[in-house]
Coordinates of C-alpha atoms in Angstrom, one line a residue:
Chain A
X339 CA 30.5 -40.0 -3.2
X340 CA 30.2 -42.5 -0.1
X341 CA 28.5 -45.8 -1.4
X342 CA 27.1 -48.2 1.7
X343 CA 25.3 -51.4 0.8
X344 CA 22.5 -51.9 3.3
X345 CA 19.5 -54.4 3.6
X346 CA 16.3 -53.9 4.7
X347 CA 15.9 -53.2 7.8
X348 CA 19.1 -51.7 8.1
X349 CA 19.9 -48.2 8.7
X350 CA 22.8 -45.3 8.3
X351 CA 23.5 -42.0 10.4
X352 CA 23.9 -38.8 8.9
X353 CA 25.7 -36.3 11.4
X354 CA 24.5 -37.6 14.4
X355 CA 21.1 -36.3 14.4
X356 CA 19.1 -37.9 10.8
X357 CA 18.7 -41.4 10.8
X358 CA 17.8 -43.3 7.3
X359 CA 16.5 -46.7 7.5
X360 CA 15.8 -49.4 4.4
X361 CA 12.4 -50.0 5.0
X362 CA 11.3 -52.0 2.3
X363 CA 12.4 -53.8 -1.0
X364 CA 10.5 -54.4 -3.8
X365 CA 11.4 -55.0 -6.8
X366 CA 13.1 -51.4 -8.2
X367 CA 11.1 -49.8 -5.1
X368 CA 13.2 -48.7 -2.4
X369 CA 11.1 -47.6 0.5
X370 CA 13.3 -45.3 2.6
X371 CA 12.7 -44.1 6.6
X372 CA 14.0 -41.0 7.3
X373 CA 14.0 -39.3 11.0
X374 CA 15.4 -36.2 11.1
X375 CA 15.2 -32.9 13.7
X376 CA 12.4 -31.2 12.5
X377 CA 14.3 -28.3 10.9
X378 CA 15.8 -30.7 8.7
X379 CA 14.0 -30.7 5.2
X380 CA 14.0 -33.2 3.0
X381 CA 12.5 -33.5 0.0
X382 CA 12.4 -35.5 -3.3
X383 CA 14.6 -34.8 -5.2
X384 CA 12.5 -34.1 -8.1
X385 CA 10.9 -31.0 -6.1
X386 CA 14.4 -29.2 -6.4
X387 CA 15.0 -30.0 -9.8
X388 CA 11.1 -28.7 -11.1
X389 CA 11.1 -25.9 -8.8
X390 CA 14.9 -24.6 -10.2
X391 CA 13.3 -25.1 -13.5
X392 CA 10.0 -23.1 -13.0
X393 CA 13.1 -20.8 -12.0
X394 CA 14.4 -20.7 -14.8
X395 CA 12.0 -19.8 -17.2
X396 CA 9.9 -17.5 -15.2
X397 CA 13.5 -15.7 -15.6
X398 CA 13.4 -16.3 -19.1
X399 CA 9.8 -15.4 -19.9
X400 CA 10.1 -12.3 -17.8
X401 CA 11.2 -9.4 -20.2
X402 CA 8.3 -7.8 -21.2
X403 CA 4.8 -7.0 -19.7
X404 CA 2.8 -7.3 -22.4
X405 CA 1.1 -10.2 -21.6
X406 CA -0.1 -9.4 -18.0
X407 CA -3.1 -8.9 -17.2
X408 CA -5.8 -10.4 -15.1
X409 CA -8.9 -9.5 -16.0
X410 CA -10.8 -7.2 -13.6
X411 CA -7.6 -6.5 -11.9
X412 CA -5.0 -5.2 -14.1
X413 CA -4.4 -1.6 -14.0
X414 CA -2.4 0.0 -16.7
X415 CA 0.0 2.5 -15.0
X416 CA 1.9 2.7 -18.0
X417 CA 4.7 4.8 -18.1
Chain B
X1409 CA 18.5 4.8 -4.2
X1410 CA 19.1 4.3 -8.4
X1411 CA 19.3 0.9 -9.1
X1412 CA 18.9 -0.7 -12.4
X1413 CA 16.3 -2.9 -13.5
X1414 CA 15.4 -5.4 -16.6
X1415 CA 12.1 -3.9 -16.9
X1416 CA 12.5 -0.5 -17.0
X1417 CA 16.1 1.0 -16.5
X1418 CA 17.4 2.8 -14.1
X1419 CA 14.9 2.9 -10.9
X1420 CA 15.2 4.8 -7.7
X1421 CA 14.0 2.8 -4.6
X1422 CA 13.5 3.4 -1.2
X1423 CA 15.7 1.4 1.5
X1424 CA 12.6 -0.5 2.7
X1425 CA 12.3 -1.7 -0.9
X1426 CA 15.4 -3.7 -0.7
X1427 CA 14.7 -7.6 0.5
X1428 CA 17.7 -9.6 1.7
X1429 CA 17.3 -13.5 1.0
X1430 CA 20.0 -15.4 2.8
X1431 CA 20.0 -18.3 0.6
X1432 CA 18.8 -17.0 -2.7
X1433 CA 16.4 -18.4 -4.9
X1434 CA 17.1 -21.9 -5.8
X1435 CA 19.4 -22.0 -8.9
X1436 CA 20.3 -18.2 -8.2
X1437 CA 21.8 -18.6 -4.8
X1438 CA 24.5 -16.4 -5.3
X1439 CA 22.3 -13.5 -5.6
X1440 CA 20.8 -12.8 -2.4
X1441 CA 20.4 -8.8 -2.9
X1442 CA 17.4 -7.7 -4.2
X1443 CA 14.9 -5.3 -4.5
X1444 CA 10.6 -5.3 -5.0
X1445 CA 9.0 -2.9 -6.8
X1446 CA 5.1 -2.5 -8.3
X1447 CA 5.2 -3.4 -11.9
X1448 CA 3.9 -0.7 -14.1
X1449 CA 0.8 -3.8 -14.7
X1450 CA -0.7 -3.8 -11.5
X1451 CA -1.3 -6.3 -9.4
X1452 CA 2.2 -7.6 -10.2
X1453 CA 5.7 -7.0 -8.8
X1454 CA 8.9 -7.6 -9.8
X1455 CA 11.9 -9.2 -7.6
X1456 CA 15.1 -7.6 -9.3
X1457 CA 18.7 -8.4 -8.2
X1458 CA 20.7 -5.6 -7.1
X1459 CA 24.0 -7.5 -8.3
X1460 CA 22.5 -8.7 -11.8
X1461 CA 20.3 -7.3 -13.9
X1462 CA 19.4 -9.7 -16.1
X1463 CA 18.4 -11.6 -12.8
X1464 CA 14.4 -10.6 -12.0
X1465 CA 11.0 -12.5 -11.8
X1466 CA 7.6 -11.1 -11.9
X1467 CA 5.7 -12.0 -8.6
X1468 CA 2.1 -12.0 -7.5
X1469 CA 0.7 -12.1 -4.2
X1470 CA -0.7 -16.0 -4.2
X1471 CA -3.7 -14.6 -2.5
X1472 CA -4.9 -12.3 -5.5
X1473 CA -6.0 -15.8 -7.2
X1474 CA -6.2 -18.1 -4.9
X1475 CA -7.6 -17.1 -1.5
X1476 CA -7.5 -21.0 -0.1
X1477 CA -3.8 -20.9 -0.5
X1478 CA -2.1 -23.1 2.3
X1479 CA 1.3 -24.0 1.6
X1480 CA 2.5 -26.0 4.9
X1481 CA 4.9 -23.4 5.7
X1482 CA 5.7 -23.3 9.1
X1483 CA 7.2 -20.8 11.5
X1484 CA 10.4 -22.9 11.9
X1485 CA 10.8 -23.2 8.0
X1486 CA 11.0 -18.8 8.4
X1487 CA 13.5 -18.7 11.2
X1488 CA 16.4 -17.8 8.4
X1489 CA 13.8 -14.8 7.3
X1490 CA 13.3 -14.1 11.2
X1491 CA 9.9 -14.4 11.2
X1492 CA 8.0 -14.6 14.9
X1493 CA 4.7 -14.5 13.1
X1494 CA 3.2 -16.1 9.9
X1495 CA 1.4 -12.6 10.2
X1496 CA 4.3 -11.1 9.4
X1497 CA 5.3 -12.4 5.6
X1498 CA 3.3 -11.7 2.6
X1499 CA 3.4 -14.8 0.2
X1500 CA 3.9 -14.4 -3.7
X1501 CA 4.8 -17.0 -6.4
X1502 CA 6.9 -16.1 -9.2
X1503 CA 5.0 -16.0 -12.6
X1504 CA 6.4 -17.0 -15.6
X1505 CA 5.1 -15.6 -18.7
X1506 CA 5.6 -17.5 -22.0
X1507 CA 5.7 -16.2 -25.0
X1508 CA 2.6 -18.6 -26.2
X1509 CA 0.3 -20.3 -23.6
X1510 CA -1.1 -19.4 -20.0
X1511 CA 0.7 -17.1 -17.8
X1512 CA 1.4 -19.7 -14.8
X1513 CA 2.6 -19.2 -10.9
X1514 CA 4.7 -21.5 -9.1
X1515 CA 2.8 -22.3 -6.1
X1516 CA 5.0 -25.2 -4.9
X1517 CA 7.7 -22.9 -4.4
X1518 CA 6.2 -19.9 -3.1
X1519 CA 8.3 -16.6 -2.2
X1520 CA 7.9 -15.3 1.4
X1521 CA 8.9 -12.1 2.4
X1522 CA 9.0 -11.0 5.9
X1523 CA 7.9 -7.5 6.2
X1524 CA 9.7 -6.9 9.6
X1525 CA 12.9 -7.5 8.7
X1526 CA 13.1 -7.5 5.4
X1527 CA 14.4 -10.7 4.5
X1528 CA 13.3 -13.7 2.0
X1529 CA 13.1 -17.1 1.2
X1530 CA 11.8 -19.0 -1.3
X1531 CA 10.1 -21.6 0.6
X1532 CA 8.6 -25.2 -1.3
X1533 CA 5.4 -26.6 -0.1
X1534 CA 4.8 -30.6 1.2
X1535 CA 1.7 -29.9 -0.4
X1536 CA 1.3 -32.8 -3.4
X1537 CA -1.4 -30.5 -5.0
X1538 CA 0.7 -27.5 -5.5
X1539 CA 2.9 -27.7 -8.4
X1540 CA 5.1 -24.9 -10.4
X1541 CA 3.5 -24.0 -12.7
X1542 CA -0.2 -23.4 -12.3
X1543 CA -2.7 -21.7 -14.9
X1544 CA -3.7 -18.2 -13.3
X1545 CA -6.5 -17.3 -15.4
X1546 CA -8.0 -20.9 -15.6
X1547 CA -7.8 -21.1 -12.3
X1548 CA -9.6 -17.3 -11.6
X1549 CA -12.0 -18.5 -14.0
X1550 CA -12.4 -21.7 -12.3
X1551 CA -13.1 -19.9 -8.7
X1552 CA -15.6 -17.3 -10.1
X1553 CA -17.5 -20.1 -11.3
X1554 CA -18.0 -22.2 -8.1

């Protein structure tokens, strides 16, 4: 992993078109500014982790349809 | 063609039930070929990996329980599945059915399937109000009383 030291208001360029700037530093919080083309998606890492965990939980849970039902909507077609 | 399914064993499906996920599903990137078919319990669907039988997800069209759902996904996010209009896409949530506790839907990571290209993608909603575990029955009940 590349590790760079930057001060407030300094920037990093990634792949010619993504600009990462240190907007503010307060205590243990660092405020980042990210300027990138609209097709570059930026998310907090935790969001990815959450969805990944949810997908794994969904997979683990989906062995049986016994508990699947929506009131007024579910029709059981049986086998 | 006949496929192997986690839910029902061998099953005959039509060509247009095969859905290609260019980037897979988060955490399951190596699986790209899926089949989409009705669960025995309507209105649920199964999204079944064609590469690995144990990889299968229960899906629900989000509109069934949240007709106000606006995940903030744009056409730009759906370029890789060839979407020319948001109307080309069906929007599903992956459902989790725990042994105990409520059945939940993931509205933060909706699955978009382009009906025209038969390609799919799990998107990430940028909106904070959508989480990975929405209690489906509770939200349906709340909406009825509103």
